Tab-separated table of C-alpha atoms in Angstrom:
chain	number	residue	atom	x	y	z
S	1	MET	CA	-4.038	-51.463	57.857
S	2	VAL	CA	-2.498	-49.138	55.208
S	3	GLU	CA	-4.212	-45.788	55.142
S	4	PHE	CA	-3.844	-43.331	52.260
S	5	VAL	CA	-4.797	-40.053	53.931
S	6	ILE	CA	-5.283	-37.287	51.469
S	7	THR	CA	-6.005	-33.418	52.683
S	8	ARG	CA	-4.717	-30.062	52.626
S	9	TYR	CA	-2.181	-28.536	54.791
S	10	ASP	CA	-0.912	-24.810	54.204
S	11	HIS	CA	-1.044	-24.160	50.431
S	12	LEU	CA	-0.241	-27.886	49.706
S	13	SER	CA	-2.119	-31.247	48.579
S	14	VAL	CA	-0.466	-33.753	50.688
S	15	MET	CA	-0.706	-37.570	50.842
S	16	ALA	CA	0.251	-39.283	53.814
S	17	ILE	CA	0.729	-43.413	53.868
S	18	VAL	CA	-0.072	-44.396	57.436
S	19	ALA	CA	1.012	-47.912	58.233
S	20	ASP	CA	-0.162	-49.394	61.805
S	21	GLY	CA	-0.814	-45.592	62.818
S	22	ARG	CA	2.685	-44.048	61.741
S	23	VAL	CA	3.185	-41.739	58.776
S	24	GLU	CA	5.724	-43.948	56.580
S	25	ASP	CA	5.617	-41.690	53.458
S	26	LEU	CA	4.614	-38.290	52.449
S	27	ILE	CA	3.750	-37.150	49.067
S	28	ALA	CA	3.157	-33.363	48.579
S	29	ALA	CA	1.818	-31.264	45.459
S	30	ASP	CA	1.672	-27.409	44.874
S	31	GLU	CA	-1.611	-27.159	43.252
S	32	SER	CA	-0.648	-23.837	41.684
S	33	ARG	CA	1.613	-25.752	39.196
S	34	LYS	CA	0.148	-26.585	35.787
S	35	LEU	CA	2.412	-28.961	34.523
S	36	ASN	CA	3.664	-32.151	36.301
S	37	VAL	CA	6.364	-34.967	36.112
S	38	GLY	CA	5.082	-37.345	33.268
S	39	ASP	CA	3.173	-34.694	31.355
S	40	ILE	CA	3.900	-34.779	27.655
S	41	VAL	CA	3.752	-31.266	26.135
S	42	ILE	CA	4.433	-29.630	22.607
S	43	ALA	CA	7.534	-27.594	23.489
S	44	LYS	CA	9.389	-25.030	21.404
S	45	VAL	CA	13.085	-24.986	21.049
S	46	SER	CA	14.444	-21.648	22.352
S	47	ASP	CA	18.280	-22.376	22.217
S	48	ILE	CA	20.752	-24.973	21.107
S	49	SER	CA	23.918	-25.405	23.079
S	50	ALA	CA	26.479	-27.374	21.170
S	51	ASN	CA	29.275	-27.131	23.633
S	52	ILE	CA	27.225	-29.192	26.369
S	53	SER	CA	24.831	-31.170	23.918
S	54	SER	CA	21.721	-29.786	25.233
S	55	ALA	CA	18.653	-27.549	24.280
S	56	PHE	CA	16.538	-25.087	26.458
S	57	LEU	CA	12.893	-25.193	25.602
S	58	GLU	CA	9.762	-22.950	26.051
S	59	MET	CA	7.076	-25.023	27.700
S	60	GLY	CA	4.254	-22.751	28.192
S	61	GLU	CA	5.045	-22.576	31.917
S	62	GLY	CA	8.488	-21.784	32.541
S	63	MET	CA	11.533	-23.219	30.449
S	64	ALA	CA	12.993	-26.593	30.266
S	65	TYR	CA	16.396	-28.371	29.762
S	66	MET	CA	17.217	-31.464	27.432
S	67	THR	CA	20.114	-33.261	26.721
S	68	LEU	CA	20.627	-33.947	23.209
S	69	SER	CA	22.185	-37.212	21.642
S	70	GLY	CA	24.729	-36.296	19.067
S	71	ASP	CA	23.202	-34.330	16.093
S	72	ASP	CA	19.405	-34.362	16.702
S	73	GLY	CA	18.826	-32.005	13.838
S	74	LEU	CA	16.978	-29.539	16.125
S	75	ARG	CA	17.071	-25.749	15.432
S	76	PRO	CA	15.589	-22.793	17.432
S	77	GLY	CA	11.958	-22.482	16.610
S	78	ASP	CA	11.217	-26.064	16.197
S	79	GLU	CA	8.408	-27.594	17.993
S	80	LEU	CA	8.243	-31.054	19.318
S	81	PRO	CA	6.773	-33.469	21.897
S	82	VAL	CA	8.641	-33.545	25.054
S	83	GLN	CA	8.194	-35.344	28.588
S	84	ILE	CA	8.754	-33.862	31.722
S	85	LEU	CA	11.241	-35.995	33.947
S	86	LYS	CA	12.073	-33.690	36.848
S	87	GLU	CA	10.496	-30.479	38.154
S	88	ALA	CA	11.965	-27.418	38.325
S	89	TYR	CA	13.988	-27.141	41.639
S	90	GLY	CA	16.440	-24.532	43.169
S	91	THR	CA	17.593	-22.646	40.304
S	92	LYS	CA	17.449	-25.236	37.762
S	93	GLU	CA	14.829	-25.591	35.072
S	94	MET	CA	12.676	-28.424	34.688
S	95	THR	CA	14.260	-31.472	32.786
S	96	VAL	CA	12.217	-33.152	29.581
S	97	THR	CA	13.249	-36.067	26.975
S	98	LYS	CA	12.358	-36.872	23.556
S	99	ARG	CA	11.994	-40.407	24.201
S	100	LEU	CA	7.996	-40.548	25.246
S	101	SER	CA	6.883	-42.984	27.456
S	102	ILE	CA	3.710	-43.957	29.290
S	103	PRO	CA	3.740	-46.074	32.424
S	104	GLY	CA	1.080	-48.591	33.762
S	105	LYS	CA	0.754	-51.092	36.722
S	106	TYR	CA	3.028	-53.844	35.396
S	107	ALA	CA	4.758	-52.125	32.373
S	108	VAL	CA	6.069	-49.220	30.791
S	109	VAL	CA	5.884	-48.698	27.033
S	110	GLY	CA	8.165	-46.100	25.412
S	111	LEU	CA	9.911	-44.915	22.327
S	112	ALA	CA	12.819	-47.241	21.242
S	113	SER	CA	16.056	-45.799	22.744
S	114	TYR	CA	18.839	-47.593	21.112
S	115	GLY	CA	17.301	-47.739	17.473
S	116	ALA	CA	15.344	-51.184	18.166
S	117	PRO	CA	13.087	-52.155	20.677
S	118	ARG	CA	14.263	-53.801	24.034
S	119	LEU	CA	12.785	-55.606	26.909
S	120	ASN	CA	14.017	-54.247	30.277
S	121	LEU	CA	13.082	-55.644	33.824
S	122	SER	CA	13.031	-53.576	37.150
S	123	ARG	CA	16.292	-54.355	38.918
S	124	LYS	CA	14.089	-54.979	42.037
S	125	ILE	CA	12.823	-58.235	40.451
S	126	ALA	CA	15.628	-59.980	42.163
S	127	ASP	CA	14.373	-63.696	41.749
S	128	THR	CA	16.317	-65.281	38.718
S	129	SER	CA	13.643	-67.672	37.727
S	130	GLU	CA	10.955	-64.993	37.710
S	131	ARG	CA	13.028	-62.717	35.467
S	132	SER	CA	13.415	-65.676	33.141
S	133	ARG	CA	9.827	-66.414	33.065
S	134	LEU	CA	8.923	-62.878	32.406
S	135	LEU	CA	11.536	-62.447	29.645
S	136	ASP	CA	10.236	-65.477	27.961
S	137	ASP	CA	6.635	-64.482	28.341
S	138	ILE	CA	6.982	-60.619	27.112
S	139	SER	CA	9.747	-60.942	24.720
S	140	PRO	CA	7.472	-61.869	21.941
S	141	LEU	CA	5.341	-58.883	22.296
S	142	LEU	CA	8.512	-56.644	21.570
S	143	ASP	CA	7.325	-54.685	18.341
S	144	GLN	CA	7.978	-51.146	17.902
S	145	TYR	CA	8.347	-49.634	21.384
S	146	ASP	CA	10.808	-50.450	24.129
S	147	ILE	CA	9.009	-52.321	27.432
S	148	THR	CA	10.231	-51.999	30.717
S	149	LEU	CA	8.548	-54.588	33.361
S	150	ARG	CA	8.150	-52.704	36.772
S	151	THR	CA	8.275	-54.509	40.024
S	152	ASN	CA	4.727	-55.182	40.014
S	153	ALA	CA	5.196	-57.444	37.114
S	154	ALA	CA	6.694	-60.098	39.224
S	155	GLY	CA	4.238	-62.824	40.216
S	156	SER	CA	1.470	-61.219	37.641
S	157	THR	CA	0.084	-63.360	34.796
S	158	LYS	CA	1.231	-63.128	31.126
S	159	GLU	CA	-2.113	-62.303	30.143
S	160	ASP	CA	-2.625	-59.412	32.435
S	161	ILE	CA	0.855	-58.008	31.651
S	162	ALA	CA	0.284	-58.499	27.778
S	163	ALA	CA	-3.097	-56.905	27.989
S	164	GLU	CA	-1.838	-53.759	29.642
S	165	ILE	CA	0.971	-53.428	27.266
S	166	LEU	CA	-1.349	-53.715	24.163
S	167	GLU	CA	-3.420	-50.957	25.748
S	168	LEU	CA	-0.176	-48.493	26.490
S	169	SER	CA	1.071	-49.121	22.942
S	170	ASP	CA	-2.091	-48.160	21.610
S	171	LYS	CA	-2.233	-44.904	23.857
S	172	LEU	CA	1.242	-44.010	22.762
S	173	SER	CA	0.605	-44.541	19.013
S	174	ASP	CA	-2.416	-42.483	19.197
S	175	LEU	CA	-0.472	-39.703	20.844
S	176	LEU	CA	2.215	-39.443	18.448
S	177	LYS	CA	-0.305	-39.088	15.793
S	178	LYS	CA	-2.080	-36.371	17.682
S	179	ALA	CA	1.172	-34.758	18.102
S	180	THR	CA	1.343	-33.796	14.545
S	181	THR	CA	-1.865	-31.806	14.662
S	182	ARG	CA	-1.522	-29.920	17.993
S	183	THR	CA	-0.330	-26.089	18.631
S	184	VAL	CA	2.637	-25.391	20.495
S	185	PHE	CA	2.239	-25.506	24.410
S	186	SER	CA	-0.578	-28.202	24.189
S	187	ARG	CA	-0.593	-30.878	26.718
S	188	LEU	CA	-1.077	-34.326	24.701
S	189	TYR	CA	-0.874	-36.418	27.973
S	190	GLU	CA	-1.751	-35.872	31.545
S	191	ALA	CA	0.172	-38.088	33.884
S	192	ASP	CA	-1.506	-39.639	36.932
S	193	ASP	CA	-1.566	-37.261	40.084
S	194	PRO	CA	1.130	-38.211	42.402
S	195	PHE	CA	-1.283	-39.274	44.698
S	196	VAL	CA	-2.671	-42.087	42.143
S	197	ALA	CA	0.589	-43.093	41.354
S	198	ALA	CA	1.516	-43.707	44.701
S	199	ILE	CA	-1.629	-45.693	45.758
S	200	ARG	CA	-1.112	-47.863	42.439
S	201	ASP	CA	2.606	-48.496	43.099
S	202	SER	CA	2.464	-48.794	46.946
S	203	ARG	CA	4.221	-52.140	48.244
S	204	TYR	CA	2.957	-51.993	51.786
S	205	ALA	CA	1.057	-55.265	52.692
S	206	GLY	CA	-2.108	-55.515	54.466
S	207	ASP	CA	-5.784	-54.105	54.267
S	208	LYS	CA	-5.810	-50.676	52.385
S	209	VAL	CA	-8.098	-47.656	52.811
S	210	ILE	CA	-8.433	-44.173	51.579
S	211	VAL	CA	-9.280	-41.365	54.066
S	212	THR	CA	-9.802	-37.759	52.578
S	213	ASP	CA	-11.751	-34.610	53.387
S	214	LEU	CA	-11.900	-33.610	50.200
S	215	PRO	CA	-15.430	-34.584	48.205
S	216	ASP	CA	-13.739	-34.512	44.847
S	217	VAL	CA	-10.975	-36.383	45.664
S	218	ARG	CA	-13.060	-39.076	47.380
S	219	GLN	CA	-15.127	-39.343	44.045
S	220	ARG	CA	-12.108	-39.407	41.983
S	221	MET	CA	-10.356	-42.225	43.987
S	222	SER	CA	-13.505	-44.410	44.117
S	223	GLU	CA	-13.582	-44.272	40.382
S	224	VAL	CA	-9.700	-45.141	39.866
S	225	PHE	CA	-9.602	-47.782	42.636
S	226	PRO	CA	-12.938	-49.208	43.108
S	227	ASP	CA	-11.586	-52.422	44.731
S	228	ILE	CA	-9.950	-50.093	47.837
S	229	LYS	CA	-12.420	-48.791	50.171
S	230	SER	CA	-12.701	-45.014	50.479
S	231	ARG	CA	-14.006	-42.830	53.392
S	232	LEU	CA	-14.765	-39.450	53.515
S	233	TYR	CA	-13.958	-37.484	56.758
S	234	GLN	CA	-16.642	-34.723	57.687
S	235	ASP	CA	-15.599	-33.662	61.167
S	236	ASP	CA	-14.438	-30.115	60.907
S	237	SER	CA	-13.738	-29.493	64.472
S	238	LEU	CA	-10.541	-32.125	64.329
S	239	PRO	CA	-8.640	-32.142	60.954
S	240	LEU	CA	-7.344	-34.877	59.283
S	241	SER	CA	-3.684	-33.214	59.522
S	242	VAL	CA	-4.188	-33.177	63.431
S	243	ILE	CA	-5.527	-36.730	63.812
S	244	TYR	CA	-2.758	-38.399	61.881
S	245	LYS	CA	0.101	-35.752	62.938
S	246	ILE	CA	0.649	-34.897	59.259
S	247	GLY	CA	1.168	-31.317	60.342
S	248	TYR	CA	3.463	-32.320	62.710
S	249	VAL	CA	5.457	-34.595	60.774
S	250	ILE	CA	5.596	-31.976	57.854
S	251	GLU	CA	6.558	-29.144	60.274
S	252	GLY	CA	9.344	-31.819	61.498
S	253	THR	CA	10.962	-31.925	58.007
S	254	ARG	CA	12.418	-28.348	58.814
S	255	ASP	CA	14.616	-29.870	61.490
S	256	ARG	CA	18.250	-30.849	61.216
S	257	THR	CA	18.274	-33.209	64.204
S	258	VAL	CA	15.848	-36.339	64.267
S	259	TRP	CA	15.253	-38.471	67.657
S	260	LEU	CA	15.228	-42.119	67.512
S	261	LYS	CA	13.361	-44.145	70.494
S	262	SER	CA	16.556	-45.320	71.785
S	263	GLY	CA	18.096	-41.984	72.645
S	264	ALA	CA	20.326	-41.912	69.597
S	265	TYR	CA	19.613	-39.036	66.927
S	266	LEU	CA	20.224	-38.268	63.351
S	267	VAL	CA	21.783	-35.028	62.078
S	268	ILE	CA	20.646	-34.339	58.338
S	269	ASP	CA	22.403	-31.573	56.181
S	270	ARG	CA	21.867	-30.705	52.891
S	271	THR	CA	24.546	-29.243	50.559
S	272	GLU	CA	24.619	-28.252	46.899
S	273	ALA	CA	25.829	-31.593	45.940
S	274	MET	CA	24.608	-34.056	48.256
S	275	THR	CA	22.871	-34.775	51.500
S	276	VAL	CA	24.765	-35.955	54.506
S	277	ILE	CA	23.313	-37.732	57.471
S	278	ASP	CA	25.516	-38.281	60.629
S	279	VAL	CA	24.313	-41.030	63.063
S	280	ASN	CA	24.972	-40.222	67.108
S	281	SER	CA	24.572	-42.488	69.778
S	282	GLY	CA	23.562	-39.839	72.161
S	283	ARG	CA	21.501	-40.827	75.025
S	284	THR	CA	21.703	-44.655	74.121
S	285	ASP	CA	21.831	-46.899	77.262
S	286	THR	CA	24.680	-48.841	76.462
S	287	LYS	CA	24.448	-51.949	78.658
S	288	GLY	CA	25.755	-54.893	77.139
S	289	SER	CA	28.417	-55.355	74.461
S	290	ARG	CA	29.570	-52.005	72.755
S	291	GLU	CA	29.311	-53.729	69.233
S	292	ASP	CA	25.911	-55.274	69.752
S	293	THR	CA	24.735	-51.657	70.958
S	294	PHE	CA	26.075	-49.889	67.958
S	295	LEU	CA	24.598	-52.422	65.570
S	296	SER	CA	21.277	-51.890	67.273
S	297	ILE	CA	21.707	-48.147	66.919
S	298	ASN	CA	22.676	-48.217	63.322
S	299	MET	CA	19.648	-50.758	62.389
S	300	GLU	CA	17.344	-48.525	64.070
S	301	ALA	CA	18.861	-45.326	62.354
S	302	ALA	CA	18.847	-47.307	58.937
S	303	LYS	CA	14.947	-47.587	59.173
S	304	GLU	CA	14.257	-44.052	60.261
S	305	ILE	CA	16.668	-42.551	57.462
S	306	ALA	CA	14.849	-44.486	54.862
S	307	ARG	CA	11.633	-42.974	56.277
S	308	GLN	CA	12.904	-39.513	56.541
S	309	LEU	CA	14.062	-40.066	52.460
S	310	ARG	CA	10.456	-40.685	51.818
S	311	ILE	CA	9.093	-38.114	54.107
S	312	ARG	CA	11.488	-35.115	53.155
S	313	ASN	CA	11.755	-36.330	49.317
S	314	ILE	CA	15.425	-36.297	49.444
S	315	SER	CA	17.194	-37.269	46.231
S	316	GLY	CA	20.229	-37.320	44.608
S	317	MET	CA	23.696	-38.439	46.296
S	318	ILE	CA	23.241	-39.344	49.995
S	319	LEU	CA	26.259	-40.308	52.254
S	320	VAL	CA	25.463	-41.944	55.606
S	321	ASP	CA	28.138	-41.864	58.542
S	322	PHE	CA	26.808	-44.894	60.839
S	323	ILE	CA	28.497	-45.429	63.822
S	324	ASN	CA	31.694	-47.514	63.117
S	325	MET	CA	31.536	-50.978	63.734
S	326	LYS	CA	34.376	-53.816	63.860
S	327	LYS	CA	32.409	-57.106	62.517
S	328	HIS	CA	32.219	-57.651	58.950
S	329	ASP	CA	28.915	-59.632	59.558
S	330	HIS	CA	27.392	-56.412	61.094
S	331	TYR	CA	27.975	-54.426	58.141
S	332	GLU	CA	26.509	-57.206	56.173
S	333	ALA	CA	23.109	-57.076	58.513
S	334	LEU	CA	22.970	-53.430	58.342
S	335	ARG	CA	23.251	-53.641	54.523
S	336	LYS	CA	20.535	-56.042	54.207
S	337	CYS	CA	18.438	-53.679	56.399
S	338	ILE	CA	18.953	-50.813	54.074
S	339	GLU	CA	17.896	-52.724	51.096
S	340	LYS	CA	15.033	-54.066	52.779
S	341	GLU	CA	13.681	-50.655	53.780
S	342	ALA	CA	14.386	-49.374	50.188
S	343	VAL	CA	11.799	-51.630	48.634
S	344	TYR	CA	8.947	-49.251	50.127
S	345	ASP	CA	10.525	-46.221	48.654
S	346	LEU	CA	8.727	-45.397	45.515
S	347	GLY	CA	11.351	-42.598	44.546
S	348	GLY	CA	13.842	-45.533	44.093
S	349	THR	CA	16.522	-45.525	46.877
S	350	ILE	CA	19.484	-47.512	45.784
S	351	PHE	CA	22.175	-48.695	48.144
S	352	VAL	CA	25.323	-48.346	46.524
S	353	ASP	CA	28.136	-49.560	48.820
S	354	PHE	CA	30.143	-48.610	51.900
S	355	THR	CA	33.252	-46.693	51.237
S	356	ARG	CA	36.607	-47.662	52.850
S	357	LEU	CA	35.923	-45.080	55.790
S	358	GLY	CA	32.409	-46.961	56.562
S	359	LEU	CA	30.097	-44.409	54.940
S	360	ALA	CA	27.192	-45.585	53.284
S	361	GLU	CA	26.532	-44.537	49.775
S	362	LEU	CA	23.211	-43.909	48.548
S	363	THR	CA	21.294	-42.300	45.554
S	364	ARG	CA	17.809	-41.742	45.137
S	365	LYS	CA	15.804	-40.598	42.027
S	366	LYS	CA	15.442	-36.734	41.546
S	367	THR	CA	11.922	-35.744	40.092
S	368	ARG	CA	9.819	-33.644	42.527
S	369	ARG	CA	10.915	-30.844	44.336
S	370	PRO	CA	11.996	-31.765	48.250
S	371	ILE	CA	9.208	-30.796	50.917
S	372	HIS	CA	11.409	-27.896	52.249
S	373	GLU	CA	11.284	-26.219	48.817
S	374	LEU	CA	7.618	-26.539	48.801
S	375	LEU	CA	7.054	-25.106	52.137
């Protein structure tokens, strides 16, 4: 059973993805923000910095940064539609792009980025025969826009994917026409809220149910997901955040140390450049082979690290110092474990490799602010 539990905690709206009774993912949103990742807005160029090939734009809600590709012909005062790629976080402005796109369940349709439309496939579609099928089925649909097939496209019918691509292409065409007549700071496209996107893209198997104590949210989710059962929780004496331990999990993200069931523990440290995670054996019972014990601890740690990345919304460069092992096949087993856990991560965790020192290198897409900043 997978439960999408939506409630409020402090000043945040939160959704916990609860699988088999345990919070496996946490999506938090600051309701005071008007603009969100994926929104398309008419922005105004404030300044051009030729030295770093970038532009700074007024968005109506703060400033934004945009990388330029060569001479884009932009001048201060110009108005243009841009799409938000990353929220503002720390001292950095939000990041935007001129390459507009609209996502669906199976595909993303966007402006051609290399002069001619291209078809791209999610790297998480690993099966070569399925990749070939999708390329053969969808290549004839390339017209004026780029098409990127998402992980959900794997196993889906040509007809379903084609219908969505046509719908998204029409939406993008209409949006581009609308952009020529709208005033500065107008929002042309409002992206799905992060809760809708997370439910739509969730890769957890099993029966699903949406649970919320917010009547307006229950109504909206029933309309967006008619095939998923939704339930309105109405017991004021015991909040949802207590029943599902959501508050406990959120407050736990403030801690550096995360204990594992085996008695081992993680230490999570943030720096300006990256996040560093250390795996320690702690109070683990070391009966049996040391190598087997170390593999067991590392496998347990890998699963919890993947969970912590999701819950804390840690992004950017991540280095993990697992307990050193001597056997090559143990490192291969650990690699497979990390890659398997990454499948559930909507934030796009990628395992790069083990360094010569045995450190695991990972990257995770940076779009939204981490939970510690929201708190």
